[in-house]
Coordinates of C-alpha atoms in Angstrom, one line a residue:
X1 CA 83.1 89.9 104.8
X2 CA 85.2 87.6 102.5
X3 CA 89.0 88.2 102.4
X4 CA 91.2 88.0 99.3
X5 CA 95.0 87.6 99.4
X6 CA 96.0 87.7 96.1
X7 CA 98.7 85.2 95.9
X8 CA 100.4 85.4 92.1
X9 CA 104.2 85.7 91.1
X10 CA 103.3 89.0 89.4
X11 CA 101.6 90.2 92.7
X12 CA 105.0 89.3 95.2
X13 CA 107.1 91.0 92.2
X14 CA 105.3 94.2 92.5
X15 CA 104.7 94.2 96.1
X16 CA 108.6 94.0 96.9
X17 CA 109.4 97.1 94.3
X18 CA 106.6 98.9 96.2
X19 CA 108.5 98.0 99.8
X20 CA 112.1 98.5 98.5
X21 CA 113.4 101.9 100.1
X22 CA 115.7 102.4 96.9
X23 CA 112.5 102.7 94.4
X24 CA 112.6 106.1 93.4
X25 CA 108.9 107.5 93.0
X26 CA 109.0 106.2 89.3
X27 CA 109.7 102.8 89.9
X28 CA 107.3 103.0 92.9
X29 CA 104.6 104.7 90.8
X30 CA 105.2 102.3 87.9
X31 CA 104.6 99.0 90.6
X32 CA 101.8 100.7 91.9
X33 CA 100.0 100.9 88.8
X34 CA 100.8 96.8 87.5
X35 CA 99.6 96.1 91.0
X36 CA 96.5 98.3 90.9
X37 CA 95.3 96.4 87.6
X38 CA 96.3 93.0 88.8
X39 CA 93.8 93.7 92.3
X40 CA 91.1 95.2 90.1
X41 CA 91.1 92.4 88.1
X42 CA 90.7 90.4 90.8
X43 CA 88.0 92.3 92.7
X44 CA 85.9 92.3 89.8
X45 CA 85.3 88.4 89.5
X46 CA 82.0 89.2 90.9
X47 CA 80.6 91.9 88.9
X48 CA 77.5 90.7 87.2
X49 CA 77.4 90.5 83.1
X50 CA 74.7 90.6 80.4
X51 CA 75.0 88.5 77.8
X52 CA 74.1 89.5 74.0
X53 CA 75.0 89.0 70.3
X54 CA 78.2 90.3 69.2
X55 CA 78.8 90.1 65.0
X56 CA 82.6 88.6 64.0
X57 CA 84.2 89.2 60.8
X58 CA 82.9 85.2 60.3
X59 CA 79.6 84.7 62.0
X60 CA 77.3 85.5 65.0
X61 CA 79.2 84.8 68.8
X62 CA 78.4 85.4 72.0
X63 CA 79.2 88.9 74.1
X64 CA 79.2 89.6 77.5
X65 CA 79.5 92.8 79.2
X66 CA 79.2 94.3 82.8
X67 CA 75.3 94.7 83.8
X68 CA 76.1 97.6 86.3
X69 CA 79.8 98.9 85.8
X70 CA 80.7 100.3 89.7
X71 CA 81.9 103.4 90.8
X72 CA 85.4 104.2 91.7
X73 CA 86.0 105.2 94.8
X74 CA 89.9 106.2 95.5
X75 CA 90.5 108.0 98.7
X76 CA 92.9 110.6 98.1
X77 CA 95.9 111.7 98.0
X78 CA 97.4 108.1 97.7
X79 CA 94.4 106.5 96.4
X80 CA 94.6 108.9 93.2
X81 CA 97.1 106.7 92.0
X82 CA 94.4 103.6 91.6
X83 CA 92.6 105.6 89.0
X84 CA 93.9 105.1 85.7
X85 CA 94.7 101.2 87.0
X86 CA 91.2 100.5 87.9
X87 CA 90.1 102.4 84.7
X88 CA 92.3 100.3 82.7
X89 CA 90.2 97.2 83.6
X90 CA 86.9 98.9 83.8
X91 CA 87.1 101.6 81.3
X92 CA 83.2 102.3 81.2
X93 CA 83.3 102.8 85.1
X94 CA 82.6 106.0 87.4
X95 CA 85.1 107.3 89.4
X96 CA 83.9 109.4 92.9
X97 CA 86.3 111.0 95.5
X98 CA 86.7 111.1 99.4
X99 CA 89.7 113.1 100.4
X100 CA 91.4 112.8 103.6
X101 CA 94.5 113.8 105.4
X102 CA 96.2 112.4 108.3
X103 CA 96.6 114.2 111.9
X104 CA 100.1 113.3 112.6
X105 CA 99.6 113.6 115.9
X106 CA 96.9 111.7 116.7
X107 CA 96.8 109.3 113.9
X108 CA 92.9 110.0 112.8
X109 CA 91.5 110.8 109.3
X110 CA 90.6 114.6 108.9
X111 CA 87.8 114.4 105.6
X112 CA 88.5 117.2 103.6
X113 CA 86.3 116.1 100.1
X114 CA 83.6 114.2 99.7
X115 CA 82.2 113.8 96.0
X116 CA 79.4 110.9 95.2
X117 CA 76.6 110.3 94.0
X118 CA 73.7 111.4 96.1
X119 CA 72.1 107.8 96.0
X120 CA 74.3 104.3 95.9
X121 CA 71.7 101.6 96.4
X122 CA 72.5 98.7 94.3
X123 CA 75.4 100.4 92.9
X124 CA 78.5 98.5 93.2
X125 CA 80.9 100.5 94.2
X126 CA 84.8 99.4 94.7
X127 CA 86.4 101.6 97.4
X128 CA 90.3 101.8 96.9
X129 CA 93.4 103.0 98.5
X130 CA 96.9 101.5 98.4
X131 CA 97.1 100.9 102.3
X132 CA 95.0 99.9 105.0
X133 CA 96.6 100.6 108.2
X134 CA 94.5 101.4 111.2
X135 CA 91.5 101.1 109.5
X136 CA 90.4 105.1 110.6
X137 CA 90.4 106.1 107.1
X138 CA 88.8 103.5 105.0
X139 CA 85.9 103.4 108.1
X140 CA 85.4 106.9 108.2
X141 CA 85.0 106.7 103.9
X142 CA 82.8 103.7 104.1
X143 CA 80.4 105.4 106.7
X144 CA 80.1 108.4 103.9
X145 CA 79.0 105.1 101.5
X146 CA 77.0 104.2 103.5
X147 CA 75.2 107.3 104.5
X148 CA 74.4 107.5 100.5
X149 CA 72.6 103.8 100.5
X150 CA 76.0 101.7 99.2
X151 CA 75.1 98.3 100.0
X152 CA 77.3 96.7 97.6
X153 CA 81.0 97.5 98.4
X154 CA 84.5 96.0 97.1
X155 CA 87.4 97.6 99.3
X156 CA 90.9 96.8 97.1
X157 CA 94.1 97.6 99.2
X158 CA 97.3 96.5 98.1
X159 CA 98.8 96.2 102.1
X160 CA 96.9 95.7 104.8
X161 CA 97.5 95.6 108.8
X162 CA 96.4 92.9 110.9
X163 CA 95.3 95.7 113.0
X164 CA 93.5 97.6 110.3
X165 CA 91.7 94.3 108.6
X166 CA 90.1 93.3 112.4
X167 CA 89.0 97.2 113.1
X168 CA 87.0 96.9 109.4
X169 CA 85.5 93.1 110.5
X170 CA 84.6 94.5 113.9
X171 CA 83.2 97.7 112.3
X172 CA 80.3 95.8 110.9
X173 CA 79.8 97.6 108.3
X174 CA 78.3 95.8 105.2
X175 CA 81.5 95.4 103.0
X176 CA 81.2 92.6 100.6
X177 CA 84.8 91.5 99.9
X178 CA 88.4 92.9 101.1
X179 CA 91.4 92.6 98.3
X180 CA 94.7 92.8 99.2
X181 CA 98.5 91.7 98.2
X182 CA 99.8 90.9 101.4
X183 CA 98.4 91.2 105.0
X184 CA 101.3 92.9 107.8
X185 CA 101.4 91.8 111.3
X186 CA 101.8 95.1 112.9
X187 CA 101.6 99.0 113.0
X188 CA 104.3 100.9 115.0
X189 CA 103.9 104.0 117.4
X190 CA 103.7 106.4 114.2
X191 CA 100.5 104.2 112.7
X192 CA 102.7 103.0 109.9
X193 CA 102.2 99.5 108.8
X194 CA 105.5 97.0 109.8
X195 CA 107.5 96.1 107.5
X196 CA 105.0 97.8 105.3
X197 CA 106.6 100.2 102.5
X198 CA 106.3 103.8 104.0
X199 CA 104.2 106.5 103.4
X200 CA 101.9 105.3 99.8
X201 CA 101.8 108.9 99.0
X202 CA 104.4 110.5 99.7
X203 CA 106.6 107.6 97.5
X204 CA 103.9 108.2 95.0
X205 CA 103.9 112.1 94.7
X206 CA 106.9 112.8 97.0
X207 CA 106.3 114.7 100.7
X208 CA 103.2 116.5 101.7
X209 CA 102.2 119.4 102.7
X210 CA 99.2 120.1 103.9
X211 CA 98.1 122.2 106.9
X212 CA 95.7 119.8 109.3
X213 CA 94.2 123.4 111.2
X214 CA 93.4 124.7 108.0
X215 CA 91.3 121.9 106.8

Protein backbone atom coordinates (compact mmCIF):
# COMPACT_ATOMS: atom_id res chain seq x y z
CA UNK A 1 0.00 0.00 0.00
CA UNK A 2 1.51 3.39 -1.01
CA UNK A 3 1.20 6.29 1.48
CA UNK A 4 0.56 9.87 0.52
CA UNK A 5 1.24 12.85 2.86
CA UNK A 6 0.13 15.67 1.18
CA UNK A 7 2.54 18.27 1.93
CA UNK A 8 1.23 21.84 0.33
CA UNK A 9 0.88 25.35 2.06
CA UNK A 10 -2.85 25.20 1.30
CA UNK A 11 -2.96 21.69 3.03
CA UNK A 12 -1.04 22.93 6.60
CA UNK A 13 -3.47 26.15 6.26
CA UNK A 14 -6.52 24.10 6.31
CA UNK A 15 -5.44 21.44 8.58
CA UNK A 16 -4.62 24.00 11.52
CA UNK A 17 -8.39 25.67 11.05
CA UNK A 18 -9.62 22.08 11.27
CA UNK A 19 -7.50 21.50 14.78
CA UNK A 20 -8.08 25.00 16.24
CA UNK A 21 -10.68 24.56 19.17
CA UNK A 22 -12.08 28.15 18.48
CA UNK A 23 -13.39 27.18 14.73
CA UNK A 24 -16.90 27.31 15.17
CA UNK A 25 -18.68 24.50 12.93
CA UNK A 26 -18.63 27.00 9.98
CA UNK A 27 -15.19 27.74 9.86
CA UNK A 28 -14.50 23.97 10.53
CA UNK A 29 -17.06 22.91 7.80
CA UNK A 30 -15.74 25.56 5.38
CA UNK A 31 -11.71 24.00 5.96
CA UNK A 32 -13.08 20.71 5.69
CA UNK A 33 -14.47 21.13 2.37
CA UNK A 34 -10.97 23.26 0.73
CA UNK A 35 -9.21 20.23 2.26
CA UNK A 36 -11.56 17.54 0.92
CA UNK A 37 -10.96 18.95 -2.74
CA UNK A 38 -7.23 19.51 -2.29
CA UNK A 39 -6.98 15.38 -1.13
CA UNK A 40 -9.27 14.38 -4.01
CA UNK A 41 -7.28 16.03 -6.26
CA UNK A 42 -4.59 14.36 -5.09
CA UNK A 43 -5.95 10.85 -4.90
CA UNK A 44 -7.05 10.93 -8.37
CA UNK A 45 -3.57 11.22 -10.10
CA UNK A 46 -4.03 7.70 -10.95
CA UNK A 47 -7.34 7.40 -12.44
CA UNK A 48 -7.03 6.24 -15.86
CA UNK A 49 -8.16 8.68 -18.96
CA UNK A 50 -9.36 8.25 -22.56
CA UNK A 51 -8.21 10.40 -24.89
CA UNK A 52 -10.47 11.86 -27.91
CA UNK A 53 -11.14 14.91 -30.19
CA UNK A 54 -12.51 17.85 -28.57
CA UNK A 55 -13.70 20.90 -31.23
CA UNK A 56 -12.37 24.72 -30.02
CA UNK A 57 -13.87 27.78 -31.17
CA UNK A 58 -10.32 27.74 -33.57
CA UNK A 59 -9.52 24.21 -34.53
CA UNK A 60 -9.45 20.47 -33.60
CA UNK A 61 -7.44 19.73 -29.89
CA UNK A 62 -7.01 17.09 -27.88
CA UNK A 63 -9.50 15.82 -24.84
CA UNK A 64 -9.09 13.65 -22.17
CA UNK A 65 -11.44 12.33 -19.77
CA UNK A 66 -11.68 9.68 -16.91
CA UNK A 67 -12.03 5.97 -18.57
CA UNK A 68 -13.85 4.61 -15.37
CA UNK A 69 -15.00 7.61 -13.02
CA UNK A 70 -14.96 5.74 -9.21
CA UNK A 71 -17.46 5.46 -6.73
CA UNK A 72 -17.67 7.54 -3.73
CA UNK A 73 -17.53 5.98 -0.81
CA UNK A 74 -17.94 8.39 2.44
CA UNK A 75 -18.51 6.63 5.64
CA UNK A 76 -20.98 8.52 7.53
CA UNK A 77 -21.82 10.71 9.72
CA UNK A 78 -18.50 12.62 9.29
CA UNK A 79 -17.59 11.29 6.03
CA UNK A 80 -20.88 13.02 4.53
CA UNK A 81 -19.04 16.09 4.58
CA UNK A 82 -16.46 14.70 1.70
CA UNK A 83 -19.32 14.62 -0.70
CA UNK A 84 -19.83 17.71 -2.39
CA UNK A 85 -15.67 18.09 -2.15
CA UNK A 86 -15.05 14.97 -3.90
CA UNK A 87 -17.91 15.75 -6.36
CA UNK A 88 -16.47 18.98 -7.06
CA UNK A 89 -13.44 17.27 -8.65
CA UNK A 90 -15.19 14.30 -9.99
CA UNK A 91 -18.54 15.61 -10.94
CA UNK A 92 -19.52 12.50 -13.18
CA UNK A 93 -18.71 10.15 -10.15
CA UNK A 94 -20.95 7.67 -7.96
CA UNK A 95 -21.33 8.21 -4.57
CA UNK A 96 -22.26 4.78 -2.17
CA UNK A 97 -22.76 4.86 1.66
CA UNK A 98 -21.51 2.79 4.70
CA UNK A 99 -22.80 4.20 8.00
CA UNK A 100 -21.34 3.55 11.23
CA UNK A 101 -21.47 4.80 14.79
CA UNK A 102 -19.08 4.55 17.44
CA UNK A 103 -19.58 2.35 20.87
CA UNK A 104 -18.29 4.79 23.27
CA UNK A 105 -17.46 2.33 25.45
CA UNK A 106 -15.65 0.00 23.77
CA UNK A 107 -14.28 2.09 20.97
CA UNK A 108 -15.64 -0.42 17.92
CA UNK A 109 -17.60 0.55 14.76
CA UNK A 110 -21.34 -0.57 15.07
CA UNK A 111 -22.45 -0.64 10.94
CA UNK A 112 -25.71 0.70 10.79
CA UNK A 113 -26.03 1.25 6.57
CA UNK A 114 -24.53 -0.26 3.91
CA UNK A 115 -25.54 0.97 0.31
CA UNK A 116 -23.22 -0.24 -2.92
CA UNK A 117 -23.25 -1.63 -5.67
CA UNK A 118 -23.80 -5.36 -5.63
CA UNK A 119 -20.62 -6.00 -7.84
CA UNK A 120 -17.17 -3.66 -7.57
CA UNK A 121 -14.68 -5.59 -9.69
CA UNK A 122 -12.60 -3.22 -11.52
CA UNK A 123 -14.39 -0.34 -10.25
CA UNK A 124 -12.24 2.10 -8.63
CA UNK A 125 -13.69 3.08 -5.81
CA UNK A 126 -12.21 6.03 -3.32
CA UNK A 127 -13.25 5.30 0.28
CA UNK A 128 -13.34 8.49 2.42
CA UNK A 129 -13.65 9.82 5.85
CA UNK A 130 -12.03 12.80 7.51
CA UNK A 131 -10.19 10.62 10.28
CA UNK A 132 -8.48 7.59 10.60
CA UNK A 133 -7.99 6.70 14.15
CA UNK A 134 -7.89 3.15 15.18
CA UNK A 135 -8.43 1.92 12.03
CA UNK A 136 -11.90 -0.29 13.31
CA UNK A 137 -13.97 1.71 11.11
CA UNK A 138 -12.37 2.18 7.82
CA UNK A 139 -11.42 -1.93 8.19
CA UNK A 140 -14.78 -2.94 9.04
CA UNK A 141 -15.99 -0.66 5.61
CA UNK A 142 -13.27 -1.98 3.44
CA UNK A 143 -14.18 -5.71 4.31
CA UNK A 144 -17.92 -4.68 3.09
CA UNK A 145 -15.72 -3.52 -0.32
CA UNK A 146 -14.35 -6.21 -0.40
CA UNK A 147 -17.04 -8.68 0.07
CA UNK A 148 -18.60 -6.87 -3.18
CA UNK A 149 -15.32 -7.70 -5.47
CA UNK A 150 -13.53 -3.97 -4.94
CA UNK A 151 -10.11 -4.64 -5.88
CA UNK A 152 -9.19 -1.22 -6.75
CA UNK A 153 -9.50 1.06 -3.63
CA UNK A 154 -8.20 4.82 -2.78
CA UNK A 155 -8.76 5.50 1.06
CA UNK A 156 -8.51 9.62 1.45
CA UNK A 157 -8.28 10.71 5.17
CA UNK A 158 -7.43 14.05 6.06
CA UNK A 159 -5.69 12.86 9.73
CA UNK A 160 -4.50 9.79 10.35
CA UNK A 161 -3.08 7.82 13.56
CA UNK A 162 0.16 6.18 13.61
CA UNK A 163 -1.86 3.52 15.29
CA UNK A 164 -4.75 3.51 12.76
CA UNK A 165 -2.30 3.69 9.48
CA UNK A 166 -0.21 0.22 10.84
CA UNK A 167 -3.70 -1.60 11.87
CA UNK A 168 -4.79 -0.89 7.80
CA UNK A 169 -0.99 -2.11 6.58
CA UNK A 170 -1.24 -5.13 8.82
CA UNK A 171 -4.86 -5.68 7.81
CA UNK A 172 -3.79 -6.84 4.50
CA UNK A 173 -6.39 -5.93 2.76
CA UNK A 174 -5.84 -4.92 -0.96
CA UNK A 175 -5.94 -1.06 -0.59
CA UNK A 176 -4.11 0.64 -3.32
CA UNK A 177 -3.03 4.06 -1.98
CA UNK A 178 -3.69 5.87 1.52
CA UNK A 179 -4.09 9.95 1.36
CA UNK A 180 -3.81 11.91 4.11
CA UNK A 181 -2.83 15.71 5.47
CA UNK A 182 -0.90 14.89 8.34
CA UNK A 183 -0.09 11.48 10.11
CA UNK A 184 -0.53 11.80 14.41
CA UNK A 185 1.70 9.90 16.71
CA UNK A 186 -0.86 8.80 19.09
CA UNK A 187 -4.50 7.92 20.24
CA UNK A 188 -5.46 8.49 23.92
CA UNK A 189 -7.66 6.20 26.37
CA UNK A 190 -10.98 7.63 24.63
CA UNK A 191 -9.65 6.44 20.92
CA UNK A 192 -9.28 10.07 19.86
CA UNK A 193 -6.41 10.90 17.71
CA UNK A 194 -3.49 13.21 19.71
CA UNK A 195 -3.20 16.33 19.09
CA UNK A 196 -5.70 15.40 16.45
CA UNK A 197 -8.75 18.07 16.19
CA UNK A 198 -11.70 16.30 18.16
CA UNK A 199 -14.54 14.67 17.18
CA UNK A 200 -14.78 15.26 12.85
CA UNK A 201 -18.48 15.05 13.26
CA UNK A 202 -19.51 16.41 15.83
CA UNK A 203 -17.43 19.94 14.80
CA UNK A 204 -18.99 19.34 11.46
CA UNK A 205 -22.78 18.86 12.43
CA UNK A 206 -22.45 19.65 16.21
CA UNK A 207 -23.03 16.65 19.03
CA UNK A 208 -24.65 13.37 18.40
CA UNK A 209 -27.15 11.58 19.34
CA UNK A 210 -27.59 8.35 18.49
CA UNK A 211 -28.68 5.34 20.65
CA UNK A 212 -25.77 2.37 20.18
CA UNK A 213 -28.62 -0.46 21.61
CA UNK A 214 -31.01 0.63 19.28
CA UNK A 215 -28.88 0.14 16.25
Amino acid sequence: MDIQVVKHPLVASRMTIMRDKRSDNAAFRAALADLGSMLVYEASQDLAVEAFDVTTPVGIGPGFRLEKPPIIVPIIRAGLGMIDPALSMIPDAQVGFIGMARDETTHTPVPYLEALPDNLSGQPVMLVDPMLATGGSLIHALRLLVDRGADDITVVCMISAQPGVDALVDSGLPVKKLVTAVIDPSLNDDAYIVPGLGDAGDRLYGPRNIDIEAL
